[in-house]
PDB file of C-alpha atoms and ligand atoms in Angstrom:
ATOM      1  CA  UNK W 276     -17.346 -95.948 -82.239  1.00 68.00           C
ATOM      2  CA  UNK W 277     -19.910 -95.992 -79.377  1.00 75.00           C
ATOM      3  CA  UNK W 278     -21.639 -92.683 -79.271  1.00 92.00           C
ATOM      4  CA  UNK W 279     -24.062 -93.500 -76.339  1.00 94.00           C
ATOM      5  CA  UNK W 280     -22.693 -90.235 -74.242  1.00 96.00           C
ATOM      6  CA  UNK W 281     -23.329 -87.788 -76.488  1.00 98.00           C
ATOM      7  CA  UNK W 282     -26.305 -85.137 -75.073  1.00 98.00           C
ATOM      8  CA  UNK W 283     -28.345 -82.628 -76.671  1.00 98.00           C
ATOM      9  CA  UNK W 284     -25.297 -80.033 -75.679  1.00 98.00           C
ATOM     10  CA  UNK W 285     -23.217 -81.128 -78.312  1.00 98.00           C
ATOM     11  CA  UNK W 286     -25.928 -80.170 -81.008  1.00 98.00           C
ATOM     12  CA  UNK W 287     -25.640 -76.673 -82.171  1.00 98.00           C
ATOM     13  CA  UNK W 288     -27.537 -74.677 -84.884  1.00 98.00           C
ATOM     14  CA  UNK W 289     -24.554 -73.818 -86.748  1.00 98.00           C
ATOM     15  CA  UNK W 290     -24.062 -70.210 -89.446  1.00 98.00           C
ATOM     16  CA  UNK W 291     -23.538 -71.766 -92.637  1.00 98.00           C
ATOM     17  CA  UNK W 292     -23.198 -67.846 -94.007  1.00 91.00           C
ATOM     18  CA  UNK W 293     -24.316 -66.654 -97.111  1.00 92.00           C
ATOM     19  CA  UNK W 294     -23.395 -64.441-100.121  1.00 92.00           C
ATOM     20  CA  UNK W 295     -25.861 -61.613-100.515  1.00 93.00           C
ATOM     21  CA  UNK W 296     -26.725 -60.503-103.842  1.00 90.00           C
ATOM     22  CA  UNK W 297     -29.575 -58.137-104.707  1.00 92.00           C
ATOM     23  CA  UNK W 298     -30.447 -61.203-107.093  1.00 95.00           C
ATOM     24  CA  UNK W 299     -30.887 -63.607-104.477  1.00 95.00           C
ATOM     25  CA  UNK W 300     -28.624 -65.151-101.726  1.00 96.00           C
ATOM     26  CA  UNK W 301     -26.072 -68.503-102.158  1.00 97.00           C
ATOM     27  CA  UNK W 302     -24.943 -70.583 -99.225  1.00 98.00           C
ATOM     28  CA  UNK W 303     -22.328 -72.989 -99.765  1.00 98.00           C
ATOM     29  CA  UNK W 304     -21.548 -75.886 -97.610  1.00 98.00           C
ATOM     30  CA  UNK W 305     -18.237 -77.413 -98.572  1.00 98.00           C
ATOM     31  CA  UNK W 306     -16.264 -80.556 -96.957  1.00 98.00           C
ATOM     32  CA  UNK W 307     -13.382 -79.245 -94.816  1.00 98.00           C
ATOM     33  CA  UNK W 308     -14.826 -75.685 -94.375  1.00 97.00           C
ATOM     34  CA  UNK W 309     -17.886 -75.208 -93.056  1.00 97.00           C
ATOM     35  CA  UNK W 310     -19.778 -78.636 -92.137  1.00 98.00           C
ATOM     36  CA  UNK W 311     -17.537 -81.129 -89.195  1.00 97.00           C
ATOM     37  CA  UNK W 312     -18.164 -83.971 -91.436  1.00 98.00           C
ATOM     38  CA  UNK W 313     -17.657 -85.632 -94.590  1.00 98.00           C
ATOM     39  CA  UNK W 314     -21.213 -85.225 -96.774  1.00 98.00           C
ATOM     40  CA  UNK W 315     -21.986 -88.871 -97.995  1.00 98.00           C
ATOM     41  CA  UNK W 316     -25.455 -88.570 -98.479  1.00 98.00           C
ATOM     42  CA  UNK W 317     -28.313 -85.611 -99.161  1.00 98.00           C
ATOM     43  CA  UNK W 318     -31.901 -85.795 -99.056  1.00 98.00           C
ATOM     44  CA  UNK W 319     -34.335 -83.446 -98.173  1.00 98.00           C
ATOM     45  CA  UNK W 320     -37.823 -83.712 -96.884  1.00 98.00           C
ATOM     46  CA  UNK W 321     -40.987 -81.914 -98.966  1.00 98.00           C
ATOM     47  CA  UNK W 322     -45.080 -82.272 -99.476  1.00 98.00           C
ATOM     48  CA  UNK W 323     -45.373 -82.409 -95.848  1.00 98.00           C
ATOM     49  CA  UNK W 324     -48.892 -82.549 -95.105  1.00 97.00           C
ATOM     50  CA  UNK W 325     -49.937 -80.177 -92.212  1.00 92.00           C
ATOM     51  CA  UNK W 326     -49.506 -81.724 -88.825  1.00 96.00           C
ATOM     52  CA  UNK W 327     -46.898 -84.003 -89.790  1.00 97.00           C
ATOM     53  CA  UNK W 328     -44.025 -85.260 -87.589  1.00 97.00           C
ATOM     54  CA  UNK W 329     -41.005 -86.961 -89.376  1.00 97.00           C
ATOM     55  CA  UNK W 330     -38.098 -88.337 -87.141  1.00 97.00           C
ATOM     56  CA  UNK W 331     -39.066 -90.247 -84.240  1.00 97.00           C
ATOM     57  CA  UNK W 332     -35.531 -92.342 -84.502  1.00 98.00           C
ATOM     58  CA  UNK W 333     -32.116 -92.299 -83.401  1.00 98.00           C
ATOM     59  CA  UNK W 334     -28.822 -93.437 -85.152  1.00 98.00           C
ATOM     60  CA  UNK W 335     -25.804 -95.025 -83.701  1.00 97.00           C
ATOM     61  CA  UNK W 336     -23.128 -93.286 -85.814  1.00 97.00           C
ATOM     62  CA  UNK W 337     -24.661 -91.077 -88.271  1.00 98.00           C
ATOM     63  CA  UNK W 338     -24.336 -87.225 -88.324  1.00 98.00           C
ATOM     64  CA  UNK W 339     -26.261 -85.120 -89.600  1.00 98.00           C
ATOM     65  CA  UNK W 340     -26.562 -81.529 -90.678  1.00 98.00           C
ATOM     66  CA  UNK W 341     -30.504 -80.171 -90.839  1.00 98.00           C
ATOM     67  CA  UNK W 342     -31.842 -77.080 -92.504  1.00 98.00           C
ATOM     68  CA  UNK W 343     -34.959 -75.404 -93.478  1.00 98.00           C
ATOM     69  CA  UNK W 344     -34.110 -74.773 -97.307  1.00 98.00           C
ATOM     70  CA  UNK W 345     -37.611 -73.285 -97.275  1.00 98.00           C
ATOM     71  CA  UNK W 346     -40.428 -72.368 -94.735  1.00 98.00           C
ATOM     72  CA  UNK W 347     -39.603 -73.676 -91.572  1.00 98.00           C
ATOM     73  CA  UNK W 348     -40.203 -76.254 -88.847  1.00 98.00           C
ATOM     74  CA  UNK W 349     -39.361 -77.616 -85.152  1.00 98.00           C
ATOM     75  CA  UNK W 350     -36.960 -80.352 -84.339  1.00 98.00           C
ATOM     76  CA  UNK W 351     -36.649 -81.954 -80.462  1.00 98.00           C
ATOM     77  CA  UNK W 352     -33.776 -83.538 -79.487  1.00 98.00           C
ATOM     78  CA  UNK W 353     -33.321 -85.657 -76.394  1.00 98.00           C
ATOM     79  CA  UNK W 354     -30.309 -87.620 -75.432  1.00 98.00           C
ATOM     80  CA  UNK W 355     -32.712 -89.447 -72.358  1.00 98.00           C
ATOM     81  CA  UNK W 356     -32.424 -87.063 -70.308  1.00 97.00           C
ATOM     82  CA  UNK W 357     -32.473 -83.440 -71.633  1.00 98.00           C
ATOM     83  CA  UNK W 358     -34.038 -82.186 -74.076  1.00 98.00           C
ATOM     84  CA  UNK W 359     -33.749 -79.127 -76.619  1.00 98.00           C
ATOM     85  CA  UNK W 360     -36.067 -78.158 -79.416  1.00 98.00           C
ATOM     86  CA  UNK W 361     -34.827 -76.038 -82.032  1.00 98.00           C
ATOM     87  CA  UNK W 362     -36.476 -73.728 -84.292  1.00 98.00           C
ATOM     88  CA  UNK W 363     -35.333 -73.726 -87.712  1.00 98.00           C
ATOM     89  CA  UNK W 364     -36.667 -71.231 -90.479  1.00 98.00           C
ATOM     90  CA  UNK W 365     -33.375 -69.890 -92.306  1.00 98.00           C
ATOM     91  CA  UNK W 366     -31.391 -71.472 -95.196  1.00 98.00           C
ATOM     92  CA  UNK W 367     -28.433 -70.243 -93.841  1.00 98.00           C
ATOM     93  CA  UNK W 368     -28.799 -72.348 -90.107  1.00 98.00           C
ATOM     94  CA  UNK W 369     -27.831 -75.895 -89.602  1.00 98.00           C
ATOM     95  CA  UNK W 370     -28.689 -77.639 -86.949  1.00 98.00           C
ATOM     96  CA  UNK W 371     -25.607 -79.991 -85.994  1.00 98.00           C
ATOM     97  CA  UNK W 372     -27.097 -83.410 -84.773  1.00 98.00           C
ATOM     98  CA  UNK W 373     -24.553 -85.552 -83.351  1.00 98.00           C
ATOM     99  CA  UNK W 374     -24.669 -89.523 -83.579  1.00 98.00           C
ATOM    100  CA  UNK W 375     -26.389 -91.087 -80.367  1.00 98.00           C
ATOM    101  CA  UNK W 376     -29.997 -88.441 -79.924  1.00 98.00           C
ATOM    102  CA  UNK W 377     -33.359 -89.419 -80.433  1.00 98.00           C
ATOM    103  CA  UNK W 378     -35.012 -86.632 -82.995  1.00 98.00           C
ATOM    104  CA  UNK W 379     -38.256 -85.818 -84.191  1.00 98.00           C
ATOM    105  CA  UNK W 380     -39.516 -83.184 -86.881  1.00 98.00           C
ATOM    106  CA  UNK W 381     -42.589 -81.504 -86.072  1.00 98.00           C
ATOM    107  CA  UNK W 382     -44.672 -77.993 -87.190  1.00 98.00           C
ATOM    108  CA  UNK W 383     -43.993 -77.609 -90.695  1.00 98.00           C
ATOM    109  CA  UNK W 384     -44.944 -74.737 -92.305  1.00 98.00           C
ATOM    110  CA  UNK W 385     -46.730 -75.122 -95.623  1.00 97.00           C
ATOM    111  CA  UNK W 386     -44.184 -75.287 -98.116  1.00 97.00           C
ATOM    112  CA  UNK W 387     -41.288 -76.459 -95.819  1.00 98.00           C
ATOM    113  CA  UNK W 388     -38.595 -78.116 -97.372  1.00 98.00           C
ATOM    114  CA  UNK W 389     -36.191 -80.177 -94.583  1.00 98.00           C
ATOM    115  CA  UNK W 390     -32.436 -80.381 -96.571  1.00 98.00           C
ATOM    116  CA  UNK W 391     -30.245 -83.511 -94.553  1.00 98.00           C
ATOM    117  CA  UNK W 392     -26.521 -83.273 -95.387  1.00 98.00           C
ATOM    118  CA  UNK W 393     -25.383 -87.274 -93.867  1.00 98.00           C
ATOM    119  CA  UNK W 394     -22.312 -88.457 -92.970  1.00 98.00           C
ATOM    120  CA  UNK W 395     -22.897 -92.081 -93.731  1.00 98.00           C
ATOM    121  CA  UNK W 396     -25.095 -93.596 -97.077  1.00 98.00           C
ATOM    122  CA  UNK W 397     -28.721 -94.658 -95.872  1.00 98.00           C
ATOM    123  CA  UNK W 398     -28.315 -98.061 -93.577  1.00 98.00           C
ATOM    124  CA  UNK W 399     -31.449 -99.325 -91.849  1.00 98.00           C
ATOM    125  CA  UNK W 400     -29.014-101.229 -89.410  1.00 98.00           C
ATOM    126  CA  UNK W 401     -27.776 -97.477 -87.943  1.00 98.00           C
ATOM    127  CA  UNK W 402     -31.642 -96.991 -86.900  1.00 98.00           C
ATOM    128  CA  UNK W 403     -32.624 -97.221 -83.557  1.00 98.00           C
ATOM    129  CA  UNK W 404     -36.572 -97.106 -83.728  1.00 98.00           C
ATOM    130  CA  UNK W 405     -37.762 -98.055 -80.350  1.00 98.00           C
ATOM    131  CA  UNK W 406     -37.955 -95.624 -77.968  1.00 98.00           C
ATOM    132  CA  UNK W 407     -37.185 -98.267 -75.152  1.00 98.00           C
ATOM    133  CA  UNK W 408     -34.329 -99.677 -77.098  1.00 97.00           C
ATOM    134  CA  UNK W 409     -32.845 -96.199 -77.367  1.00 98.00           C
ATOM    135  CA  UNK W 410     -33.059 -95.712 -73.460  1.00 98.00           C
ATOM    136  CA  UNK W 411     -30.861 -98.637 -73.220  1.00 97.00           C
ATOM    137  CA  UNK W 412     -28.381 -97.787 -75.319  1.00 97.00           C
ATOM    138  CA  UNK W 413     -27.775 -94.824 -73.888  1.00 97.00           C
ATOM    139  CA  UNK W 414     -27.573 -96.553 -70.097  1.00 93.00           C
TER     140      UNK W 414
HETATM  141  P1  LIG V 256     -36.778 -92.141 -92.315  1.00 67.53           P
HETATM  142  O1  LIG V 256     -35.333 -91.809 -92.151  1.00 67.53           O
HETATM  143  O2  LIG V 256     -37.413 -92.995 -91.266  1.00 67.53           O
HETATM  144  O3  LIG V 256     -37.635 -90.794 -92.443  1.00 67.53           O
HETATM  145  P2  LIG V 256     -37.908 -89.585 -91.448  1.00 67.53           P
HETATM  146  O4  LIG V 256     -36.873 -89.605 -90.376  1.00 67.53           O
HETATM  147  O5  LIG V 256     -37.804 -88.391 -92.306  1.00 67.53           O
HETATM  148  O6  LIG V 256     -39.276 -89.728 -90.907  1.00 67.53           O
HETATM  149  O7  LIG V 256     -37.003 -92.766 -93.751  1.00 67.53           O
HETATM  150  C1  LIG V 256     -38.278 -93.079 -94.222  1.00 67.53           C
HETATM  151  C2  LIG V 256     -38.133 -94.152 -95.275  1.00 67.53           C
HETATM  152  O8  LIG V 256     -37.461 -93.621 -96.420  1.00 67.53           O
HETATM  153  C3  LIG V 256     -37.273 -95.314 -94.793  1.00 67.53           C
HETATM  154  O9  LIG V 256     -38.065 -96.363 -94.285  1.00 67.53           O
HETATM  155  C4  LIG V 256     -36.529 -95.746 -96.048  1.00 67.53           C
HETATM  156  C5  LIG V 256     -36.503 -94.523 -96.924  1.00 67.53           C
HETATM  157  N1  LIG V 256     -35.178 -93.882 -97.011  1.00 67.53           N
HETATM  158  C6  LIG V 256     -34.265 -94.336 -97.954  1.00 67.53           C
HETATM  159  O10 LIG V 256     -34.526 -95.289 -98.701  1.00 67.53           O
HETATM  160  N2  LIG V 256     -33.058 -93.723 -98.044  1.00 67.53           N
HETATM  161  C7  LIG V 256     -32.721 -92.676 -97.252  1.00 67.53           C
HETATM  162  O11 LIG V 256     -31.584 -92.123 -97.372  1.00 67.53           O
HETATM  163  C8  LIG V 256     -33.666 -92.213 -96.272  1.00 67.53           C
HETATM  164  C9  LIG V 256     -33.334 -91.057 -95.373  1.00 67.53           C
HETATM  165  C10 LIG V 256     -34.875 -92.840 -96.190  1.00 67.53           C
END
């Protein structure tokens, strides 16, 4: 599929919910309920050192669900020509990132932990790295 029209509109920062508990909360995200894609992949991002930026990339068909398990941090999205940047600093928030948007990761707090939920298994060949080559894709 060619996901060169997709903008920074069809991102969203997602409520993933959460079960209270005087212990301690529990979010769950579970294929088919609360996440519009199949999980294939996690990773998360930690021991970010301060002043960091992670990102700077595109991806031709991989999806992506983004949350600050811990602390929190700034993400910009731009499709070419808009751009959005979210604030994320609750494990309950996802920030839906659609196949097709240039991202980067910036403004970690100390401690931040970045949890990816991925559509697709890691593939070099789904990166778009170049800024250039990314504008003309999305021509
Ligand atoms: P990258 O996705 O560029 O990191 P970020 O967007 O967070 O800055 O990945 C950095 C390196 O980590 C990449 O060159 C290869 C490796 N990597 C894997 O081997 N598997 C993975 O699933 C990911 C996400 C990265």
């Amino acid at each position: 599929m060619n996901f060169k029209n997709n903008t920074v509109f069809d991102c969203s920062v997602i409520d993933v919910s959460k079960v209270h508990n005087e212990a301690g909360n529990i979010t769950v995200i579970e294929n088919g309920v609360n996440i519009p894609f199949s999980v294939k992949r996690i990773y998360y991002l930690y021991d970010i050192p301060g002043g960091e930026s992670r990102g700077g990339h595109a991806h031709y068909e991989l999806e992506q669900y983004i949350i600050a398990a811990s602390g929190s941090f700034d993400v910009i999205l731009d499709d070419g020509r808009n751009k959005k940047t979210v604030t994320l600093n609750r494990p309950n928030m996802a920030l839906h990132i659609v196949p097709g948007l240039w991202r980067e990761l910036y403004n970690f707090s100390s401690g931040a932990i970045s949890l990816v939920l991925a559509s697709h298994k890691y593939d070099e060949n789904d990166y778009m790295r170049d800024y250039k080559e990314f504008l003309d894709f999305k021509k």
